[in-house]
Amino acid sequence: MKLIIHRGTQEIGGSCVELSTANTRILIDFGMPLVDKKREKFDSAILKGKSVEELKSLSILPEIKGLYKDEEKSIDAILISHSHLDHYGFLNYVHPDIPVYLSAGAKELIDVTNIFIYGGLKNLNTKLINNKQSLTIKDFKITPYLVDHSAFDALAFLIEADGKRVFYSGDFRAHGRKRSLFKNMLKNPPENIDCLLMEGSMLTRDRQEYNNEDEIEGKIEKTLKEHKNITFLFTSSQNIDRLVSAYRACLKADSIFVIDIYTAFILDKLKKISKGIPQFNWKNIRIKFLPHHADRLADAGYRDLLYVYNKRKITSLEISKNKNRILMLTRDNSMFPRTIKEIKGVEGTKIIYSMWAGYLTDTFSQYCEKKELILEHVHTSGHATNEDLQAFAKALNPSMLIPIHTFEADKYPDLFKNVKILKDGEVLELESKVL
Ligand SMILES: [Zn+2]
Ligand SMILES: [Zn+2]
C-alpha cells in the first residue's frame, strides 16, 4: 500500500491523504486550509473565479491525478471524516462521479452549511456510512469508528489493503459528551496497526481552563443563576455538544434558551440521527427570527418550516421583559450590534464567549468594553490533550506513527514512540508482509 499526505503534515487544516494499491486509489478528507504559506489566516476569497489549474499553480489545490472535474477520473472514492470545512471544504472541485462516503450527521451539517453559509457544493455523489460497519472499495476494506469531537457524528477510519492496516484518527478528543467512545477505544483498540495517522492540534495550545463539557455546563448554569441581566452565548450552532451543555444549563437555571432559525433548522435536521438533541419546540427553547436566515430557508424550499418555527418565535420586547432569565445564542460579530440595539438596557450584561480564543478579534473586545458588556471566555477544545493523545497512541501501539493536522510535528518524537515525520506530497511505501 502506498500513502501520500497531500496536505496536513505540517499544518492544522486542509487535510488530504491518499492511499493506493496497484488497482485502487482512495482519498481521506479534502479540506480547505486554515492558513496560507506564511501561516496567516487563509482567505477563501482568493478561490473566487479561479480554475482548478490556476489553484494548482498557486499550490492551493494539490496535484492529484484523476481527482478533479473535467479530467478522466481515477480516484475510486473519497472518505470524509467530519463536517468541518478544513476536512471537506474543497469537495466542489472533485469529479462528480467519485463517490463521497460520510456519516449521516456530516451529510446533514454540510447540506445546512451549503444553504446558509458556503453555497456551491452541488452534485456530490454522497454515500452514507455507519459506525463499525465495514465497506469494501475494490482492494480496500474500510471500517468507520465514531469519535468524540466538536463536529457531530465525526469518524476515524481503519483502512486495510495489501495485508496492511492503517488507522486515520481524524479530529478527536476525550472530554466531550461522547467521551465514552474514547474510553471504549482504549479498552478495545484496533490491533496490529502498521501505521497510525494521528492529529495533534493541541500540542501548541496552553492547558485548558475548562476541562470538559460538564464544566462548561456548570459555568453557564452558575452565570445564569447569578446574573440579573440577559446573558449572550457566542458559539457555533454546529457544535452540538455545546448547544446541549447550554440547554441543560438553561433547564437547571429555569432560563429560556433563545436560538435563531439557522440553529433551529440544524437541530431539526439532526433529530432523526439522535433523539437526545434539543428541539425548537422543547421546553424553555424559543426562536429569534433574523430576516436573512428566513430568506435563505425560503429560497432553499423550506418556506413551510418558517410557519412551524413561527409558533415558537420570541420578540425583542419579550426578551427585554424577561432579561434576567434569557440565554441568547449569537454568533456573528457583525450581526451582534444590530441584535442588542433592539433590546433595552444591556449595559453590564455578560457575553459567554464559547469558541476558540483565536476567533476573538481586538475590535470586538474593544466594542464590548465601550458598551460595558462583560466578556468571559468559557470554552473547551474539540481536540485531545497531550495526555489523551499519549494514551491513544499507547493503546493502538502502531509500528509507525505519522503526525497530521498539527503545527508541531517535530514535538511528536518527544511524546510518542515510532514517529515518522513526512512532508506534504512525499510517497511512503508500506511494504506488504511476506506470508
Ligand atoms: Zn480539523
Ligand atoms: Zn474538526
CSV table of C-alpha atoms and ligand atoms in Angstrom, one decimal:
chain,number,residue,atom,x,y,z
A,1,MET,CA,0.0,0.0,0.0
A,2,LYS,CA,1.2,3.5,-0.8
A,3,LEU,CA,0.5,6.5,1.3
A,4,ILE,CA,0.8,10.2,0.4
A,5,ILE,CA,-0.3,13.1,2.7
A,6,HIS,CA,-1.0,15.8,0.2
A,7,ARG,CA,-1.6,18.4,2.9
A,8,GLY,CA,-1.5,18.2,6.7
A,9,THR,CA,1.9,17.0,7.7
A,10,GLN,CA,2.9,20.5,9.0
A,11,GLU,CA,-0.3,22.3,9.5
A,12,ILE,CA,-3.8,22.2,11.0
A,13,GLY,CA,-6.4,22.3,8.3
A,14,GLY,CA,-6.7,21.3,4.7
A,15,SER,CA,-6.1,17.7,5.5
A,16,CYS,CA,-5.9,15.3,2.5
A,17,VAL,CA,-4.4,11.8,2.4
A,18,GLU,CA,-4.2,9.4,-0.5
A,19,LEU,CA,-3.9,5.6,-0.1
A,20,SER,CA,-3.4,3.4,-3.0
A,21,THR,CA,-2.7,-0.2,-4.2
A,22,ALA,CA,-1.9,-1.4,-7.7
A,23,ASN,CA,-5.6,-1.2,-8.6
A,24,THR,CA,-7.3,1.3,-6.2
A,25,ARG,CA,-6.9,4.8,-5.1
A,26,ILE,CA,-8.8,6.5,-2.3
A,27,LEU,CA,-8.6,9.9,-0.6
A,28,ILE,CA,-9.4,10.6,3.0
A,29,ASP,CA,-10.6,14.2,3.6
A,30,PHE,CA,-10.3,17.1,1.1
A,31,GLY,CA,-10.3,20.1,3.3
A,32,MET,CA,-9.9,23.8,2.8
A,33,PRO,CA,-6.7,25.1,4.5
A,34,LEU,CA,-6.9,27.3,7.6
A,35,VAL,CA,-3.6,29.0,6.9
A,36,ASP,CA,-1.7,30.1,3.9
A,37,LYS,CA,2.0,29.5,3.1
A,38,LYS,CA,3.0,32.3,5.5
A,39,ARG,CA,0.8,30.7,8.2
A,40,GLU,CA,-1.5,33.6,8.1
A,41,LYS,CA,-5.3,33.1,8.0
A,42,PHE,CA,-6.4,31.5,4.7
A,43,ASP,CA,-8.7,33.9,2.9
A,44,SER,CA,-11.2,31.9,0.9
A,45,ALA,CA,-11.9,35.0,-1.3
A,46,ILE,CA,-8.7,34.0,-3.2
A,47,LEU,CA,-10.6,31.0,-4.7
A,48,LYS,CA,-13.2,33.1,-6.4
A,49,GLY,CA,-13.3,32.8,-10.2
A,50,LYS,CA,-10.1,30.7,-10.3
A,51,SER,CA,-9.9,27.4,-12.3
A,52,VAL,CA,-8.5,24.1,-10.9
A,53,GLU,CA,-5.4,24.7,-13.0
A,54,GLU,CA,-4.8,28.2,-11.5
A,55,LEU,CA,-5.4,27.0,-8.0
A,56,LYS,CA,-2.9,24.1,-8.6
A,57,SER,CA,-0.3,26.5,-9.8
A,58,LEU,CA,-0.8,28.6,-6.6
A,59,SER,CA,-0.3,25.3,-4.6
A,60,ILE,CA,-3.8,25.8,-3.1
A,61,LEU,CA,-5.1,22.6,-4.7
A,62,PRO,CA,-2.7,19.6,-4.6
A,63,GLU,CA,-1.7,17.8,-7.7
A,64,ILE,CA,-3.8,14.7,-7.6
A,65,LYS,CA,-4.3,13.0,-11.0
A,66,GLY,CA,-7.8,11.8,-11.8
A,67,LEU,CA,-9.5,13.7,-8.9
A,68,TYR,CA,-10.8,16.9,-10.4
A,69,LYS,CA,-13.8,17.6,-12.6
A,70,ASP,CA,-13.1,18.0,-16.4
A,71,GLU,CA,-10.4,15.2,-16.3
A,72,GLU,CA,-10.6,11.4,-16.5
A,73,LYS,CA,-11.5,10.1,-13.1
A,74,SER,CA,-9.1,7.7,-11.5
A,75,ILE,CA,-9.8,8.2,-7.8
A,76,ASP,CA,-12.2,5.4,-6.6
A,77,ALA,CA,-13.6,7.1,-3.5
A,78,ILE,CA,-13.3,9.9,-1.0
A,79,LEU,CA,-13.9,9.4,2.7
A,80,ILE,CA,-14.8,12.4,4.7
A,81,SER,CA,-14.1,12.2,8.5
A,82,HIS,CA,-16.4,15.1,9.6
A,83,SER,CA,-18.3,18.3,8.8
A,84,HIS,CA,-15.6,20.9,9.4
A,85,LEU,CA,-14.5,22.8,6.3
A,86,ASP,CA,-10.9,22.1,6.9
A,87,HIS,CA,-11.8,18.4,6.1
A,88,TYR,CA,-14.3,18.7,3.3
A,89,GLY,CA,-14.1,22.3,2.0
A,90,PHE,CA,-12.6,21.5,-1.4
A,91,LEU,CA,-15.2,18.9,-2.5
A,92,ASN,CA,-16.7,21.3,-5.0
A,93,TYR,CA,-13.6,20.8,-7.2
A,94,VAL,CA,-13.8,17.0,-7.4
A,95,HIS,CA,-15.2,14.9,-10.3
A,96,PRO,CA,-18.9,14.5,-9.7
A,97,ASP,CA,-18.8,10.7,-10.4
A,98,ILE,CA,-16.4,10.0,-7.5
A,99,PRO,CA,-18.4,8.6,-4.6
A,100,VAL,CA,-18.0,10.6,-1.3
A,101,TYR,CA,-18.5,8.5,1.8
A,102,LEU,CA,-19.5,10.2,5.1
A,103,SER,CA,-21.7,9.8,8.2
A,104,ALA,CA,-25.4,10.9,8.1
A,105,GLY,CA,-24.7,13.7,10.6
A,106,ALA,CA,-21.8,15.0,8.5
A,107,LYS,CA,-24.0,15.0,5.4
A,108,GLU,CA,-26.8,16.9,7.1
A,109,LEU,CA,-24.4,19.6,8.5
A,110,ILE,CA,-22.7,20.0,5.2
A,111,ASP,CA,-26.1,20.5,3.5
A,112,VAL,CA,-27.1,23.1,6.1
A,113,THR,CA,-23.8,25.0,5.6
A,114,ASN,CA,-24.5,24.9,1.9
A,115,ILE,CA,-27.9,26.6,2.4
A,116,PHE,CA,-26.8,29.3,4.9
A,117,ILE,CA,-23.1,29.9,4.5
A,118,TYR,CA,-21.0,28.4,1.7
A,119,GLY,CA,-23.1,27.6,-1.3
A,120,GLY,CA,-21.7,25.8,-4.3
A,121,LEU,CA,-21.5,22.1,-3.2
A,122,LYS,CA,-23.6,20.6,-6.0
A,123,ASN,CA,-24.0,17.2,-7.5
A,124,LEU,CA,-22.0,15.3,-4.9
A,125,ASN,CA,-22.3,11.6,-5.2
A,126,THR,CA,-22.6,11.0,-1.5
A,127,LYS,CA,-22.9,7.6,0.2
A,128,LEU,CA,-23.7,7.2,3.9
A,129,ILE,CA,-21.6,5.1,6.2
A,130,ASN,CA,-22.1,3.9,9.8
A,131,ASN,CA,-20.0,3.3,12.9
A,132,LYS,CA,-18.3,-0.1,12.8
A,133,GLN,CA,-20.0,-1.2,9.6
A,134,SER,CA,-17.2,-2.1,7.2
A,135,LEU,CA,-17.4,-1.4,3.5
A,136,THR,CA,-15.3,-2.5,0.6
A,137,ILE,CA,-13.9,-0.2,-2.1
A,138,LYS,CA,-12.2,-2.5,-4.6
A,139,ASP,CA,-8.9,-3.5,-2.9
A,140,PHE,CA,-9.7,-1.6,0.3
A,141,LYS,CA,-11.7,-2.6,3.4
A,142,ILE,CA,-12.7,0.4,5.4
A,143,THR,CA,-14.2,0.5,8.9
A,144,PRO,CA,-15.5,3.8,10.3
A,145,TYR,CA,-15.2,4.5,14.1
A,146,LEU,CA,-17.4,7.1,15.7
A,147,VAL,CA,-15.3,9.5,17.7
A,148,ASP,CA,-15.8,12.3,20.2
A,149,HIS,CA,-15.2,15.7,18.5
A,150,SER,CA,-16.8,19.2,18.4
A,151,ALA,CA,-18.2,18.2,15.0
A,152,PHE,CA,-21.3,16.0,15.3
A,153,ASP,CA,-21.1,12.3,14.0
A,154,ALA,CA,-17.3,12.6,13.4
A,155,LEU,CA,-15.4,9.4,12.2
A,156,ALA,CA,-12.0,7.9,12.4
A,157,PHE,CA,-11.1,5.2,9.8
A,158,LEU,CA,-9.4,1.8,9.9
A,159,ILE,CA,-8.2,1.1,6.3
A,160,GLU,CA,-7.0,-2.3,5.2
A,161,ALA,CA,-5.4,-3.4,2.0
A,162,ASP,CA,-2.3,-5.4,0.8
A,163,GLY,CA,-2.1,-7.1,4.2
A,164,LYS,CA,-1.5,-3.6,5.9
A,165,ARG,CA,-3.6,-1.8,8.4
A,166,VAL,CA,-3.7,2.0,8.6
A,167,PHE,CA,-5.7,4.0,11.2
A,168,TYR,CA,-6.6,7.6,10.5
A,169,SER,CA,-7.6,9.3,13.7
A,170,GLY,CA,-9.4,12.3,12.2
A,171,ASP,CA,-10.0,15.1,14.7
A,172,PHE,CA,-10.9,13.8,18.1
A,173,ARG,CA,-11.0,14.4,21.9
A,174,ALA,CA,-11.7,12.6,25.1
A,175,HIS,CA,-13.6,15.3,27.1
A,176,GLY,CA,-16.8,15.9,25.1
A,177,ARG,CA,-20.3,14.5,25.6
A,178,LYS,CA,-19.2,11.3,23.7
A,179,ARG,CA,-16.1,10.7,25.7
A,180,SER,CA,-17.2,7.1,26.4
A,181,LEU,CA,-16.2,6.4,22.7
A,182,PHE,CA,-12.6,7.3,23.6
A,183,LYS,CA,-12.7,5.0,26.7
A,184,ASN,CA,-14.1,2.1,24.7
A,185,MET,CA,-11.4,2.6,22.0
A,186,LEU,CA,-8.7,2.4,24.7
A,187,LYS,CA,-10.3,-0.7,26.2
A,188,ASN,CA,-10.8,-2.4,22.9
A,189,PRO,CA,-8.4,-0.8,20.3
A,190,PRO,CA,-8.0,-2.0,16.8
A,191,GLU,CA,-5.0,-4.3,16.8
A,192,ASN,CA,-1.9,-4.8,14.6
A,193,ILE,CA,-1.8,-1.3,13.3
A,194,ASP,CA,1.1,-0.8,10.9
A,195,CYS,CA,0.6,2.9,10.6
A,196,LEU,CA,-1.3,5.5,12.7
A,197,LEU,CA,-2.0,8.9,11.2
A,198,MET,CA,-2.8,11.0,14.4
A,199,GLU,CA,-3.9,14.6,14.8
A,200,GLY,CA,-2.0,16.9,17.2
A,201,SER,CA,-3.9,20.2,17.3
A,202,MET,CA,-3.4,20.7,21.0
A,203,LEU,CA,0.3,20.3,21.0
A,204,THR,CA,0.7,24.1,20.6
A,205,ARG,CA,-2.1,25.2,22.9
A,206,ASP,CA,-2.0,26.0,26.6
A,207,ARG,CA,-3.7,23.9,29.2
A,208,GLN,CA,-7.4,24.3,29.2
A,209,GLU,CA,-9.2,26.4,31.8
A,210,TYR,CA,-12.3,24.2,31.4
A,211,ASN,CA,-11.6,20.5,31.2
A,212,ASN,CA,-14.8,19.2,29.7
A,213,GLU,CA,-18.4,19.9,28.6
A,214,ASP,CA,-19.7,19.3,32.1
A,215,GLU,CA,-17.6,22.1,33.5
A,216,ILE,CA,-18.9,24.4,30.6
A,217,GLU,CA,-22.5,23.4,31.5
A,218,GLY,CA,-21.8,24.2,35.2
A,219,LYS,CA,-20.3,27.6,34.4
A,220,ILE,CA,-23.2,28.6,32.2
A,221,GLU,CA,-25.7,27.5,34.9
A,222,LYS,CA,-23.9,29.5,37.6
A,223,THR,CA,-23.8,32.6,35.3
A,224,LEU,CA,-27.5,32.3,34.6
A,225,LYS,CA,-28.4,31.9,38.2
A,226,GLU,CA,-26.2,34.8,39.5
A,227,HIS,CA,-26.5,37.3,36.6
A,228,LYS,CA,-29.5,39.6,36.7
A,229,ASN,CA,-29.5,40.7,33.1
A,230,ILE,CA,-29.6,38.9,29.7
A,231,THR,CA,-26.6,36.5,29.0
A,232,PHE,CA,-25.3,36.1,25.5
A,233,LEU,CA,-23.7,32.9,24.3
A,234,PHE,CA,-21.2,33.1,21.4
A,235,THR,CA,-20.8,29.7,19.9
A,236,SER,CA,-21.0,27.7,16.7
A,237,SER,CA,-24.5,26.4,16.1
A,238,GLN,CA,-22.9,23.3,14.6
A,239,ASN,CA,-21.1,22.5,17.9
A,240,ILE,CA,-24.0,20.2,19.1
A,241,ASP,CA,-22.2,19.2,22.3
A,242,ARG,CA,-22.0,22.9,23.3
A,243,LEU,CA,-25.7,23.5,22.5
A,244,VAL,CA,-26.6,20.6,24.7
A,245,SER,CA,-24.5,22.0,27.5
A,246,ALA,CA,-26.2,25.4,27.2
A,247,TYR,CA,-29.7,23.9,27.0
A,248,ARG,CA,-29.1,21.7,30.1
A,249,ALA,CA,-27.8,24.8,32.0
A,250,CYS,CA,-30.9,26.7,31.0
A,251,LEU,CA,-33.2,24.0,32.3
A,252,LYS,CA,-31.3,23.9,35.6
A,253,ALA,CA,-31.4,27.7,35.9
A,254,ASP,CA,-35.0,27.9,34.6
A,255,SER,CA,-33.9,30.2,31.8
A,256,ILE,CA,-35.0,30.5,28.2
A,257,PHE,CA,-32.6,29.4,25.6
A,258,VAL,CA,-33.1,31.8,22.6
A,259,ILE,CA,-31.8,30.3,19.4
A,260,ASP,CA,-32.1,31.6,15.8
A,261,ILE,CA,-33.7,30.0,12.7
A,262,TYR,CA,-30.4,28.6,11.4
A,263,THR,CA,-29.8,26.8,14.7
A,264,ALA,CA,-33.4,25.5,14.9
A,265,PHE,CA,-33.0,24.1,11.4
A,266,ILE,CA,-29.7,22.3,12.3
A,267,LEU,CA,-31.3,20.7,15.4
A,268,ASP,CA,-34.4,19.7,13.3
A,269,LYS,CA,-32.2,18.1,10.7
A,270,LEU,CA,-30.3,16.0,13.3
A,271,LYS,CA,-33.4,14.8,15.1
A,272,LYS,CA,-33.6,11.6,13.0
A,273,ILE,CA,-30.0,10.7,14.0
A,274,SER,CA,-30.2,11.3,17.7
A,275,LYS,CA,-33.3,11.7,19.8
A,276,GLY,CA,-31.4,13.4,22.6
A,277,ILE,CA,-30.7,16.6,20.6
A,278,PRO,CA,-32.8,19.5,21.9
A,279,GLN,CA,-35.5,20.7,19.5
A,280,PHE,CA,-37.1,24.1,18.9
A,281,ASN,CA,-40.4,23.0,20.4
A,282,TRP,CA,-38.9,21.7,23.6
A,283,LYS,CA,-39.4,23.3,27.0
A,284,ASN,CA,-37.5,26.6,27.5
A,285,ILE,CA,-36.4,27.0,23.9
A,286,ARG,CA,-37.6,29.9,21.7
A,287,ILE,CA,-36.6,31.2,18.3
A,288,LYS,CA,-35.5,34.8,17.4
A,289,PHE,CA,-36.2,35.4,13.8
A,290,LEU,CA,-33.4,37.0,11.7
A,291,PRO,CA,-34.6,38.1,8.3
A,292,HIS,CA,-31.6,36.9,6.3
A,293,HIS,CA,-32.0,33.4,7.8
A,294,ALA,CA,-35.6,33.3,6.9
A,295,ASP,CA,-34.8,34.3,3.4
A,296,ARG,CA,-32.2,31.6,3.0
A,297,LEU,CA,-34.6,28.9,4.2
A,298,ALA,CA,-37.4,30.1,2.0
A,299,ASP,CA,-35.0,30.2,-1.0
A,300,ALA,CA,-34.0,26.6,-0.3
A,301,GLY,CA,-37.6,25.5,-0.4
A,302,TYR,CA,-38.4,25.3,3.3
A,303,ARG,CA,-40.9,28.1,3.5
A,304,ASP,CA,-43.4,25.8,5.3
A,305,LEU,CA,-40.9,25.4,8.1
A,306,LEU,CA,-41.0,29.1,8.8
A,307,TYR,CA,-44.7,28.8,9.7
A,308,VAL,CA,-43.9,26.0,12.1
A,309,TYR,CA,-40.9,27.9,13.7
A,310,ASN,CA,-43.1,31.0,14.0
A,311,LYS,CA,-45.1,29.3,16.8
A,312,ARG,CA,-42.0,29.4,19.0
A,313,LYS,CA,-40.9,32.9,18.0
A,314,ILE,CA,-39.7,35.3,20.6
A,315,THR,CA,-39.8,39.1,20.1
A,316,SER,CA,-37.2,41.6,21.3
A,317,LEU,CA,-39.9,43.1,23.6
A,318,GLU,CA,-40.4,39.7,25.3
A,319,ILE,CA,-36.6,39.3,25.6
A,320,SER,CA,-36.4,42.7,27.2
A,321,LYS,CA,-39.1,41.9,29.7
A,322,ASN,CA,-37.6,38.5,30.7
A,323,LYS,CA,-33.9,39.7,30.7
A,324,ASN,CA,-32.8,38.0,33.9
A,325,ARG,CA,-33.7,34.6,32.6
A,326,ILE,CA,-32.5,34.6,29.0
A,327,LEU,CA,-29.5,32.9,27.4
A,328,MET,CA,-29.4,34.2,23.9
A,329,LEU,CA,-27.3,32.4,21.3
A,330,THR,CA,-25.5,34.6,18.9
A,331,ARG,CA,-22.5,34.2,16.7
A,332,ASP,CA,-21.7,36.7,14.0
A,333,ASN,CA,-19.7,39.6,15.4
A,334,SER,CA,-21.1,42.0,12.7
A,335,MET,CA,-24.7,41.0,13.5
A,336,PHE,CA,-24.3,41.4,17.2
A,337,PRO,CA,-24.6,45.2,17.4
A,338,ARG,CA,-27.9,45.0,15.5
A,339,THR,CA,-29.2,42.3,17.8
A,340,ILE,CA,-28.6,44.2,21.0
A,341,LYS,CA,-29.9,47.5,19.6
A,342,GLU,CA,-33.4,46.2,19.8
A,343,ILE,CA,-33.1,45.1,23.5
A,344,LYS,CA,-33.2,47.7,26.2
A,345,GLY,CA,-30.7,48.1,29.0
A,346,VAL,CA,-27.9,45.7,28.1
A,347,GLU,CA,-25.2,47.6,29.9
A,348,GLY,CA,-23.3,45.4,32.3
A,349,THR,CA,-24.6,42.3,30.7
A,350,LYS,CA,-22.4,39.2,30.1
A,351,ILE,CA,-21.2,37.5,26.9
A,352,ILE,CA,-20.1,33.9,27.3
A,353,TYR,CA,-17.5,33.6,24.6
A,354,SER,CA,-17.6,29.8,23.9
A,355,MET,CA,-15.3,29.4,21.0
A,356,TRP,CA,-11.6,29.1,20.4
A,357,ALA,CA,-10.0,32.3,21.7
A,358,GLY,CA,-8.2,32.7,18.4
A,359,TYR,CA,-11.5,33.8,16.8
A,360,LEU,CA,-12.0,36.7,19.2
A,361,THR,CA,-10.9,39.9,17.5
A,362,ASP,CA,-9.5,43.0,19.2
A,363,THR,CA,-12.2,45.1,17.5
A,364,PHE,CA,-14.9,43.0,19.2
A,365,SER,CA,-13.2,43.1,22.7
A,366,GLN,CA,-12.9,46.9,22.4
A,367,TYR,CA,-16.6,47.2,21.3
A,368,CYS,CA,-17.6,45.2,24.4
A,369,GLU,CA,-15.6,47.4,26.6
A,370,LYS,CA,-17.2,50.6,25.1
A,371,LYS,CA,-20.7,49.1,25.5
A,372,GLU,CA,-19.9,48.0,29.1
A,373,LEU,CA,-20.5,44.3,28.2
A,374,ILE,CA,-18.6,41.8,30.3
A,375,LEU,CA,-16.8,39.2,28.1
A,376,GLU,CA,-15.9,35.8,29.6
A,377,HIS,CA,-14.1,33.0,27.8
A,378,VAL,CA,-15.8,29.7,28.6
A,379,HIS,CA,-14.6,27.0,26.2
A,380,THR,CA,-13.1,23.5,26.0
A,381,SER,CA,-11.3,22.3,22.9
A,382,GLY,CA,-12.6,20.0,20.2
A,383,HIS,CA,-9.2,18.3,20.3
A,384,ALA,CA,-7.5,15.8,22.5
A,385,THR,CA,-5.0,16.9,25.2
A,386,ASN,CA,-1.4,15.7,25.1
A,387,GLU,CA,-2.1,13.1,27.8
A,388,ASP,CA,-5.1,11.7,25.9
A,389,LEU,CA,-3.1,11.6,22.7
A,390,GLN,CA,-0.4,9.6,24.5
A,391,ALA,CA,-3.0,7.2,26.0
A,392,PHE,CA,-4.5,6.8,22.5
A,393,ALA,CA,-1.1,6.1,20.8
A,394,LYS,CA,-0.1,3.7,23.5
A,395,ALA,CA,-3.4,1.7,23.1
A,396,LEU,CA,-3.1,1.4,19.4
A,397,ASN,CA,0.6,0.7,19.6
A,398,PRO,CA,1.3,1.3,15.9
A,399,SER,CA,4.6,0.1,14.2
A,400,MET,CA,4.7,3.7,12.8
A,401,LEU,CA,3.0,6.9,13.9
A,402,ILE,CA,2.7,9.8,11.4
A,403,PRO,CA,1.8,13.3,12.6
A,404,ILE,CA,-1.0,15.0,10.8
A,405,HIS,CA,-3.3,18.1,11.5
A,406,THR,CA,-0.6,19.7,13.6
A,407,PHE,CA,1.8,22.7,13.6
A,408,GLU,CA,4.1,20.8,15.9
A,409,ALA,CA,5.1,17.6,14.1
A,410,ASP,CA,8.7,17.9,15.4
A,411,LYS,CA,7.4,17.6,19.0
A,412,TYR,CA,5.9,14.1,18.3
A,413,PRO,CA,9.1,12.1,18.9
A,414,ASP,CA,9.3,13.6,22.5
A,415,LEU,CA,5.8,12.4,23.3
A,416,PHE,CA,5.2,9.2,21.2
A,417,LYS,CA,7.0,6.1,20.0
A,418,ASN,CA,7.9,5.1,16.4
A,419,VAL,CA,7.2,8.5,15.0
A,420,LYS,CA,7.9,9.1,11.3
A,421,ILE,CA,7.5,12.7,10.1
A,422,LEU,CA,6.5,13.1,6.5
A,423,LYS,CA,6.5,16.1,4.1
A,424,ASP,CA,3.4,17.1,2.1
A,425,GLY,CA,3.4,15.1,-1.1
A,426,GLU,CA,6.1,12.5,0.0
A,427,VAL,CA,5.3,9.0,-1.1
A,428,LEU,CA,5.6,6.3,1.6
A,429,GLU,CA,5.6,2.7,0.6
A,430,LEU,CA,4.1,0.4,3.2
A,431,GLU,CA,5.7,-2.9,2.4
A,432,SER,CA,3.5,-6.0,2.2
A,433,LYS,CA,4.2,-8.6,4.9
A,434,VAL,CA,5.8,-11.8,3.4
A,435,LEU,CA,3.3,-14.5,4.0
B,1,ZN,ZN,-9.7,19.8,11.6
B,2,ZN,ZN,-12.6,19.2,13.2
